[in-house]
mmCIF file of C-alpha atoms and ligand atoms in Angstrom:
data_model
loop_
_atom_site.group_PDB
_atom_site.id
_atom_site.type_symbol
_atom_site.label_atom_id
_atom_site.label_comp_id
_atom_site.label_asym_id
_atom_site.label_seq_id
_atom_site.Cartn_x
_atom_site.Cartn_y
_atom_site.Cartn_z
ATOM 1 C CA UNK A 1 206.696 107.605 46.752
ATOM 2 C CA UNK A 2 209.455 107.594 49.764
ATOM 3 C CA UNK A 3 208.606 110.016 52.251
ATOM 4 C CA UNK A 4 211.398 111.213 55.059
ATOM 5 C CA UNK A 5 210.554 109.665 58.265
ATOM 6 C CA UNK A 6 209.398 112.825 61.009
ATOM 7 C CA UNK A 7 211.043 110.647 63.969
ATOM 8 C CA UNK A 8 214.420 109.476 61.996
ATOM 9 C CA UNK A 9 217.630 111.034 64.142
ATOM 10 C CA UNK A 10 219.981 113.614 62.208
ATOM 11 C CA UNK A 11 223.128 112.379 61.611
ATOM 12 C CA UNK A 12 225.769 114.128 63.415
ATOM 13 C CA UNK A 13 227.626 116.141 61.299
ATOM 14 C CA UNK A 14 230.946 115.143 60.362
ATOM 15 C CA UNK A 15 232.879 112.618 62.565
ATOM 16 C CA UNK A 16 231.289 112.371 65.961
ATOM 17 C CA UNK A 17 234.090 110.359 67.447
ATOM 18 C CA UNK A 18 236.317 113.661 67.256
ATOM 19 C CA UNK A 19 233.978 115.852 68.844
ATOM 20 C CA UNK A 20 235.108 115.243 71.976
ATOM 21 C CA UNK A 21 238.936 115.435 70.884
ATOM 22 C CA UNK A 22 237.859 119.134 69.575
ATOM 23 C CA UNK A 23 236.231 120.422 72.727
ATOM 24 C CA UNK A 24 239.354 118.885 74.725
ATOM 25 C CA UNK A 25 241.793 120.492 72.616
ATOM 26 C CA UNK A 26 240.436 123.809 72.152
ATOM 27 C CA UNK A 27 239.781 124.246 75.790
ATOM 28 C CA UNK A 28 243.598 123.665 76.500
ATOM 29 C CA UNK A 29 244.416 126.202 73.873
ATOM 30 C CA UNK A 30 242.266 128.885 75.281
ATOM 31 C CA UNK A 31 243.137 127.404 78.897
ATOM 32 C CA UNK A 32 246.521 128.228 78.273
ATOM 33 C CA UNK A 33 245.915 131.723 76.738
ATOM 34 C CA UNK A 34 243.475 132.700 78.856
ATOM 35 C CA UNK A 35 244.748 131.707 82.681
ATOM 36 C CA UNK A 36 248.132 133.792 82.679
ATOM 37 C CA UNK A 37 246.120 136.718 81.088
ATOM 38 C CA UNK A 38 243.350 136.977 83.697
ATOM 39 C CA UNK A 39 245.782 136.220 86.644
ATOM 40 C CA UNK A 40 247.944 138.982 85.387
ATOM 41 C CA UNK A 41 245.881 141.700 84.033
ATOM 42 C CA UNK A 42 242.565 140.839 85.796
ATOM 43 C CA UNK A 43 244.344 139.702 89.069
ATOM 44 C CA UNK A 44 245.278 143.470 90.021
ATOM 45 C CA UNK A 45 242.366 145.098 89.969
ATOM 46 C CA UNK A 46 240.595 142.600 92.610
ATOM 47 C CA UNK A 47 239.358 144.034 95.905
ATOM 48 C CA UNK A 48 240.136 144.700 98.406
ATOM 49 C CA UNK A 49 243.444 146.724 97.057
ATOM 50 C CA UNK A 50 246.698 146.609 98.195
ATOM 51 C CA UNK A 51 246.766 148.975 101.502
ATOM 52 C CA UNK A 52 248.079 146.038 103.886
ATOM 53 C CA UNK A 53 249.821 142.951 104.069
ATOM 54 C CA UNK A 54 246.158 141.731 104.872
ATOM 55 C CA UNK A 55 244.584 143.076 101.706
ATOM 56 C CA UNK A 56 247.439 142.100 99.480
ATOM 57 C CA UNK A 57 247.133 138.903 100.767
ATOM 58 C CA UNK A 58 243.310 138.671 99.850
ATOM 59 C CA UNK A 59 244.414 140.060 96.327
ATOM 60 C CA UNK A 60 246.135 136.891 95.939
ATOM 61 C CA UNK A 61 243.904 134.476 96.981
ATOM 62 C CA UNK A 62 241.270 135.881 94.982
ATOM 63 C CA UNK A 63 243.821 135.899 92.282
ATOM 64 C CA UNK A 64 244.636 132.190 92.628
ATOM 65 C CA UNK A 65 240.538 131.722 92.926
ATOM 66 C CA UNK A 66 240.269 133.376 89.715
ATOM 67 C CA UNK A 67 243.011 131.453 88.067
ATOM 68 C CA UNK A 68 241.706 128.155 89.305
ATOM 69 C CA UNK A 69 238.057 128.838 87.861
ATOM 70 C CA UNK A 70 239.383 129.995 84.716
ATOM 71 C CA UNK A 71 239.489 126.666 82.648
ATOM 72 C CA UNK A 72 236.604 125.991 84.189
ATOM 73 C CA UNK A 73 234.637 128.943 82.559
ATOM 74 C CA UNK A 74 236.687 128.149 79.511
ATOM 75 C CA UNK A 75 235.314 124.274 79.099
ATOM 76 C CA UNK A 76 231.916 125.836 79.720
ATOM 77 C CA UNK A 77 232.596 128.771 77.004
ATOM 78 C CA UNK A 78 234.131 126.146 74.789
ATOM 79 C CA UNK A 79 231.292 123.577 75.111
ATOM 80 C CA UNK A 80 228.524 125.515 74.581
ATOM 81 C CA UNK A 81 229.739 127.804 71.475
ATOM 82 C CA UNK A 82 230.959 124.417 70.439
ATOM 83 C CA UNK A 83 227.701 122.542 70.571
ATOM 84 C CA UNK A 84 226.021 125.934 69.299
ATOM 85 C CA UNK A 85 227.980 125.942 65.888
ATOM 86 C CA UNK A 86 228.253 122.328 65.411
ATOM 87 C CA UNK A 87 224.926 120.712 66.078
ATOM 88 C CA UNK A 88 222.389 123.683 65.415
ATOM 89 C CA UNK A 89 219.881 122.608 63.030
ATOM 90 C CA UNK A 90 219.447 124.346 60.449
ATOM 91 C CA UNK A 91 216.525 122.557 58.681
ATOM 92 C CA UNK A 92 213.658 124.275 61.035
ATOM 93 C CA UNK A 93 212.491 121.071 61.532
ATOM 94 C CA UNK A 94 211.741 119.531 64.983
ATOM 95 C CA UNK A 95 213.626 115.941 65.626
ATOM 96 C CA UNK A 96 215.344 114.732 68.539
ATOM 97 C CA UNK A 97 218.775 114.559 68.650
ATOM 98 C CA UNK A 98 221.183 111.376 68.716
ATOM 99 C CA UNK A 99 221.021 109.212 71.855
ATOM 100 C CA UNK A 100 223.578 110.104 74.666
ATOM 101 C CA UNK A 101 225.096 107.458 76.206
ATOM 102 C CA UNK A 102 226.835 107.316 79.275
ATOM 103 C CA UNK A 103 230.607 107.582 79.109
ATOM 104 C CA UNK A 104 232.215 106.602 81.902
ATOM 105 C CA UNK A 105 235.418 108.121 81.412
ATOM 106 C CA UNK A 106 233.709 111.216 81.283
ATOM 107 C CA UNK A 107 232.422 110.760 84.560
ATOM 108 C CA UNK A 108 235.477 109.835 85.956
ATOM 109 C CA UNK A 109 237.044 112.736 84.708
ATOM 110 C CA UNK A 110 234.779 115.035 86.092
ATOM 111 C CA UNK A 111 234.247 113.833 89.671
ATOM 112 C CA UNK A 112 238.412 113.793 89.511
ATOM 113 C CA UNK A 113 238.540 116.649 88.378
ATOM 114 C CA UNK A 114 235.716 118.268 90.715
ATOM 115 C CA UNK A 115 236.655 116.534 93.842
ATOM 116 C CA UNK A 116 240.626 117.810 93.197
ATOM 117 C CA UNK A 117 239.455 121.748 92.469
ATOM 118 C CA UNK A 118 237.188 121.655 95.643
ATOM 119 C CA UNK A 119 239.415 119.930 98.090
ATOM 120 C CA UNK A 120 242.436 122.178 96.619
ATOM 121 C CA UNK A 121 240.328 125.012 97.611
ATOM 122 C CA UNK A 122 238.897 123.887 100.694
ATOM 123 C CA UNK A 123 242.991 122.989 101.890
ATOM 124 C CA UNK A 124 244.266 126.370 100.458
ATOM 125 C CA UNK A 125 241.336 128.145 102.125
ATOM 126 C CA UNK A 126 241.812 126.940 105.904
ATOM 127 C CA UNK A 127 245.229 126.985 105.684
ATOM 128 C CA UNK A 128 244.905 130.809 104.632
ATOM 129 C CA UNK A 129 242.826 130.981 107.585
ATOM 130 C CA UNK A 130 245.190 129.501 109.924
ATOM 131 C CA UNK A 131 248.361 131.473 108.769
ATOM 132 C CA UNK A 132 247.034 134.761 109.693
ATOM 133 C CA UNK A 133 243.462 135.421 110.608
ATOM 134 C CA UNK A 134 242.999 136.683 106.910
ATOM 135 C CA UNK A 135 242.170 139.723 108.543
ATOM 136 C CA UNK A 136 239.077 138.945 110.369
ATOM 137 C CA UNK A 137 238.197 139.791 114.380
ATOM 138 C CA UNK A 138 240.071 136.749 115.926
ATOM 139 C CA UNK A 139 237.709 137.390 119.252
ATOM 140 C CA UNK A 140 239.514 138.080 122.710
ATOM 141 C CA UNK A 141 242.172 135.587 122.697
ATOM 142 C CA UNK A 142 243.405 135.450 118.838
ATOM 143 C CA UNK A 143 245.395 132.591 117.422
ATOM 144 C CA UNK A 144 247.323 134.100 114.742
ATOM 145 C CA UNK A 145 249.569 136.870 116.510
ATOM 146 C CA UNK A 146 252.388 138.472 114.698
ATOM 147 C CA UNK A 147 255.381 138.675 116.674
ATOM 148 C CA UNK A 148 257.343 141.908 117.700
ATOM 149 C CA UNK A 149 255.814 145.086 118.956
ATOM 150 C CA UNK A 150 252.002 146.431 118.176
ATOM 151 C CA UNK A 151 250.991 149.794 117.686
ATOM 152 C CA UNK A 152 247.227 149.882 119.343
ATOM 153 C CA UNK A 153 244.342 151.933 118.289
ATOM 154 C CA UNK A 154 240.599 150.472 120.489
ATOM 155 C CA UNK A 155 237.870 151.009 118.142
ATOM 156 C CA UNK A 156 234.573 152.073 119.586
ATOM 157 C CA UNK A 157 231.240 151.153 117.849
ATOM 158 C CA UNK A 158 227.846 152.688 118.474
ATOM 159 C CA UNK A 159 225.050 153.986 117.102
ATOM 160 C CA UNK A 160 225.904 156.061 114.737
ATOM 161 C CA UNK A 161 229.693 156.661 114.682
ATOM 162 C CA UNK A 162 233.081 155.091 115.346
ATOM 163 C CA UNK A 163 235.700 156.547 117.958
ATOM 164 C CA UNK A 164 239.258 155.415 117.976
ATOM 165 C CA UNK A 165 240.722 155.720 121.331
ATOM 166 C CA UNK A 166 245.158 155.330 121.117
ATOM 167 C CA UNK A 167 246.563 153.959 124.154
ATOM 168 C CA UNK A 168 250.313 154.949 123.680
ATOM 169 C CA UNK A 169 248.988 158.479 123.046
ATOM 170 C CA UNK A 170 247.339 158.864 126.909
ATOM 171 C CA UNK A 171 244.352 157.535 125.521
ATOM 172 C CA UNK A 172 243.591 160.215 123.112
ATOM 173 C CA UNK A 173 240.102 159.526 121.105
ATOM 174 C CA UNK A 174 239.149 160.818 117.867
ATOM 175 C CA UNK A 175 236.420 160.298 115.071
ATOM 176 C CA UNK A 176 239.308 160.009 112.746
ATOM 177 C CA UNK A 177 241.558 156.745 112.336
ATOM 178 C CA UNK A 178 244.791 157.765 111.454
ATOM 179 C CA UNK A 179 247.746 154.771 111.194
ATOM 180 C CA UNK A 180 251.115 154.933 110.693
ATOM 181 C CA UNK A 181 252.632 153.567 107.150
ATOM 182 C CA UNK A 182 254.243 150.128 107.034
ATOM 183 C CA UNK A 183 253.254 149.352 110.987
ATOM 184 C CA UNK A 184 252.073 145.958 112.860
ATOM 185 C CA UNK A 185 248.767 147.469 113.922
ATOM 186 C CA UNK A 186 246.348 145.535 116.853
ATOM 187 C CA UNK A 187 242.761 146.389 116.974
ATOM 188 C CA UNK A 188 240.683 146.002 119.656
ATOM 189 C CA UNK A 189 236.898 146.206 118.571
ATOM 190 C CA UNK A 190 234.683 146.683 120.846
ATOM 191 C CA UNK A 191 230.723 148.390 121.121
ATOM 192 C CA UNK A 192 228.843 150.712 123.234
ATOM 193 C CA UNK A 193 225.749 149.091 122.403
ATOM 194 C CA UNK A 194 224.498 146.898 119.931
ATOM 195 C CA UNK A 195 226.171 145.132 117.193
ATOM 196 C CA UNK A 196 228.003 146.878 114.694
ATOM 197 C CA UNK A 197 231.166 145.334 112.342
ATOM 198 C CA UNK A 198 234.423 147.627 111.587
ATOM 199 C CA UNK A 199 235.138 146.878 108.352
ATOM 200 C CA UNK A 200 238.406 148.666 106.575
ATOM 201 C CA UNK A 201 237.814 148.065 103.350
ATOM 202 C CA UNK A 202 241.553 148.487 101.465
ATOM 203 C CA UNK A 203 242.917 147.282 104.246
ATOM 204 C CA UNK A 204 241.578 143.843 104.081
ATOM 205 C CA UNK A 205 240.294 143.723 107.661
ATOM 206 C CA UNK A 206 236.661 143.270 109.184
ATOM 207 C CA UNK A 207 235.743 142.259 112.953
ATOM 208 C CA UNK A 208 232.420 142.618 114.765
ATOM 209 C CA UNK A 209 232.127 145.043 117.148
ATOM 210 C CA UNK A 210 229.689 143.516 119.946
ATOM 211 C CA UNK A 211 229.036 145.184 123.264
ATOM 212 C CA UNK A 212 230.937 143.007 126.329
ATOM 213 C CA UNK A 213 233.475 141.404 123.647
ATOM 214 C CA UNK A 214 237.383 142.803 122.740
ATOM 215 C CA UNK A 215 237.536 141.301 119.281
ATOM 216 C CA UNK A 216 241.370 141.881 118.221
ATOM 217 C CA UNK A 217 242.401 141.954 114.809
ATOM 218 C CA UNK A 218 245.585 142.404 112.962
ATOM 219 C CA UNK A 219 246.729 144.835 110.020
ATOM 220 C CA UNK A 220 250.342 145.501 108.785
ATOM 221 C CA UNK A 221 249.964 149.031 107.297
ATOM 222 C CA UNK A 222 251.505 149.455 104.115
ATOM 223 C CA UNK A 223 252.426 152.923 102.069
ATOM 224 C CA UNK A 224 250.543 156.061 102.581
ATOM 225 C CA UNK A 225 247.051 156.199 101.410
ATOM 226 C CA UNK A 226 243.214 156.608 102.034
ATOM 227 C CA UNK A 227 240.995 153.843 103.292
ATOM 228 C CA UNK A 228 237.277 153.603 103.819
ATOM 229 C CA UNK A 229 235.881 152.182 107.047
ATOM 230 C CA UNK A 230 231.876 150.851 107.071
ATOM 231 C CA UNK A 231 229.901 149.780 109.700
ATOM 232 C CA UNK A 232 229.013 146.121 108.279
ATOM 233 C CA UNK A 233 226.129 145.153 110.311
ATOM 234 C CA UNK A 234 222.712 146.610 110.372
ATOM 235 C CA UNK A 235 222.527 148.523 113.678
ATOM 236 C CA UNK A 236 219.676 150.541 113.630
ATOM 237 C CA UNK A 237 218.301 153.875 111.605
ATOM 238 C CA UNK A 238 221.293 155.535 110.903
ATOM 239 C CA UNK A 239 223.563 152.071 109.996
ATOM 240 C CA UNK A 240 223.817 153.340 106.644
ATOM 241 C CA UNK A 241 225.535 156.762 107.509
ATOM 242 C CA UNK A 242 227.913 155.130 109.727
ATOM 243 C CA UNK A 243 231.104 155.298 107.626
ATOM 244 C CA UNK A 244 233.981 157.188 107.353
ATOM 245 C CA UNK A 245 237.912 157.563 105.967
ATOM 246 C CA UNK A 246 241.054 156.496 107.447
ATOM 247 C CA UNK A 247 244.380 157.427 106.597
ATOM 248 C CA UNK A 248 247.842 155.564 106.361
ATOM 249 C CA UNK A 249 250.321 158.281 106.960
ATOM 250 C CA UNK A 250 254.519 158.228 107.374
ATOM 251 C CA UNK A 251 255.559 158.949 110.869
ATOM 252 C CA UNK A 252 256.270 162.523 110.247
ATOM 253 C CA UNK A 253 252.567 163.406 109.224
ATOM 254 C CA UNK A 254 251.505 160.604 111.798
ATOM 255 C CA UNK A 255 253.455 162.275 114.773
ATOM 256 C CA UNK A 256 252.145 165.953 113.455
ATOM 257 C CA UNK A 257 248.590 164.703 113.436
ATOM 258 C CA UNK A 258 248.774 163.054 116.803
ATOM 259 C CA UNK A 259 250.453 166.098 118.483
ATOM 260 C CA UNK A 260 247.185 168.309 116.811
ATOM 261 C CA UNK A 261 244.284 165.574 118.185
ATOM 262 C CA UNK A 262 245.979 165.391 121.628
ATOM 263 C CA UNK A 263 245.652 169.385 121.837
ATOM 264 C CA UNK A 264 242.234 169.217 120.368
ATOM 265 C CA UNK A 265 241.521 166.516 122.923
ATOM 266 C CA UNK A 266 242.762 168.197 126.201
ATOM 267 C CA UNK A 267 240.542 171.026 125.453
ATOM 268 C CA UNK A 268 237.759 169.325 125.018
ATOM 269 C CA UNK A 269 238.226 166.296 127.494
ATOM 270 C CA UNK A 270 236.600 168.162 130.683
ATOM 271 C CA UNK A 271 233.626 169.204 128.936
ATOM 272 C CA UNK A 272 233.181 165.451 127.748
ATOM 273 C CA UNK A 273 234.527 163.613 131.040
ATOM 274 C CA UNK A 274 231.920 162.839 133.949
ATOM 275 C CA UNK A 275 234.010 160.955 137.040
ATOM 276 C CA UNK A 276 232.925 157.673 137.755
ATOM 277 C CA UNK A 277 231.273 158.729 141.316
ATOM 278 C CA UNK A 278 228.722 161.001 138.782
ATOM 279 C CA UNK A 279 228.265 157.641 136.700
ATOM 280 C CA UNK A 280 230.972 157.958 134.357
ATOM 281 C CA UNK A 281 232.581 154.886 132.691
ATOM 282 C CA UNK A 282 236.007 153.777 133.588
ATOM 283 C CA UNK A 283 238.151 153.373 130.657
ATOM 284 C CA UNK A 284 237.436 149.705 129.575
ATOM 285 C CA UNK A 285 238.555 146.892 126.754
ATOM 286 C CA UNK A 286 234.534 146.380 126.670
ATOM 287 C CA UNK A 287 231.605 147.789 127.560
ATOM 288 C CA UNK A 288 227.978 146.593 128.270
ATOM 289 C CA UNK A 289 224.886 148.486 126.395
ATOM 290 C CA UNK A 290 223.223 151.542 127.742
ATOM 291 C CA UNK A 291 225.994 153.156 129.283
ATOM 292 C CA UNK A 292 224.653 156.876 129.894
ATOM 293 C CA UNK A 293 227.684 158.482 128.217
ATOM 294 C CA UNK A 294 230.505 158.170 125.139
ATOM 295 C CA UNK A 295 233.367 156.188 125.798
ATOM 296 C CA UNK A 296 236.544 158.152 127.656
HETATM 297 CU CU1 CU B 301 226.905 150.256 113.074
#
């Protein structure tokens, strides 16, 4: 009597030569379906939010990211619920499956297709870079500078706290970082002592603040609204208490606030100022560690 051969190969089921027709067409279905969907509904609810020009601009390319990657998950999703349902055995039995062969078109297709995703994103990514900054410290002398007039705010790092110091308001410093709404903002990050990294979260912008460096960044403030800043670099025991809000305000609640700080500030300046001839330090872009007082 005929027994069934252990090592013989399953037949694939139905026609193998349209397996690959399958896979191809239902991943452009659910390409289709699913790309416009995740760039619109998905798209908005990206970090960093939508605070500046900066972080709008982020929103997008991590939008466009998302929408590039998208078929990509979708041939994946396709292929494997695909091969799931179609070639799982169902006899219990262990056997190998059919032989693969190379395909060369297949290969072809995919280092195309590879090498054309991850030079588009490569291109797309530097010349994001190049247009403006994409929000990062652009060091002392940046390349990307936005033309027309700056408000300033110098940002202060050191261990544990950030102080804002506002050079068109007679240098008034505060713990708070208050910026006008819809405003071409310039940074100038700078630390007391070691390394710490001012990082505005909804507003798309991050530089390093190292002792002895003015790292300027860039931030067009959009509509009112709350931001968080966090110290991004380990610097020591208290790194992880180092954060705080900022606030995008209109003018009107911008000029009220500024007129309250600069009050607040002149009555507390003497008590905090020692002249330079008692070791003070001048009022600097940078600073070098271990200076034996705050900055102002
Ligand atoms: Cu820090």
């Amino acid at each position: 009597m005929a027994t069934a051969d252990p090592n013989a190969v399953a037949a694939p089921p139905g026609d193998s030569r349209n397996h690959g027709q399958r896979v191809v067409v239902a991943w452009l279905v659910l390409s289709a379906v699913a790309t416009p969907l995740v760039a619109v509904f998905v798209g908005r609810l990206i970090p960093p939010g939508n605070h500046s020009e900066q972080s709008t601009g982020q929103v997008f390319d991590n939008t466009l990211m998302l929408a590039v990657i998208t078929p990509v998950i979708c041939l994946l999703a396709v292929f494997f619920f695909y091969g799931l349902r179609t070639f799982r055995t169902t006899s219990g039995a262990l056997v190998d499956g059919p032989p693969l062969r190379n395909d060369a078109r297949i290969q072809v297709l995919w280092i195309v297709i590879t090498s054309t995703l991850v030079l588009f994103l490569a291109g797309f990514g530097t010349f994001e870079l190049l247009q403006n900054g994409s929000g990062g410290g652009q060091g002392p002398n940046p390349i990307a500078v936005p033309g027309g007039s700056k408000f300033q705010v110098q940002v202060i790092g050191q261990q544990w706290q950030f102080t804002y110091r506002y050079p068109s308001l007679g240098g008034l410093e505060s713990n708070q970082l208050y910026l006008p709404a819809d405003t071409d903002v310039e940074l100038h990050v700078t630390s007391l002592d070691v390394i710490h990294s001012f990082w505005a979260y909804e507003l798309g912008v991050k530089a390093d603040a190292n002792p002895g460096v003015d790292n300027v960044l860039f931030v067009r403030t959009k509509g009112p609204g709350v931001f968080h800043v966090r110290c991004a670099e380990l610097c020591g025991l208290w790194h992880g208490y180092m954060f705080n809000n900022g606030r995008v305000v209109d003018s009107g609640q911008f000029d009220a606030w500024a007129s309250k700080q600069q009050k607040l500030y002149a009555a507390i300046k003497p008590f905090m100022d020692r002249p330079e001839s008692d070791g003070g330090a001048p009022y600097s872009k940078t600073y070098f560690p271990a200076p034996d007082r705050r900055a102002g």
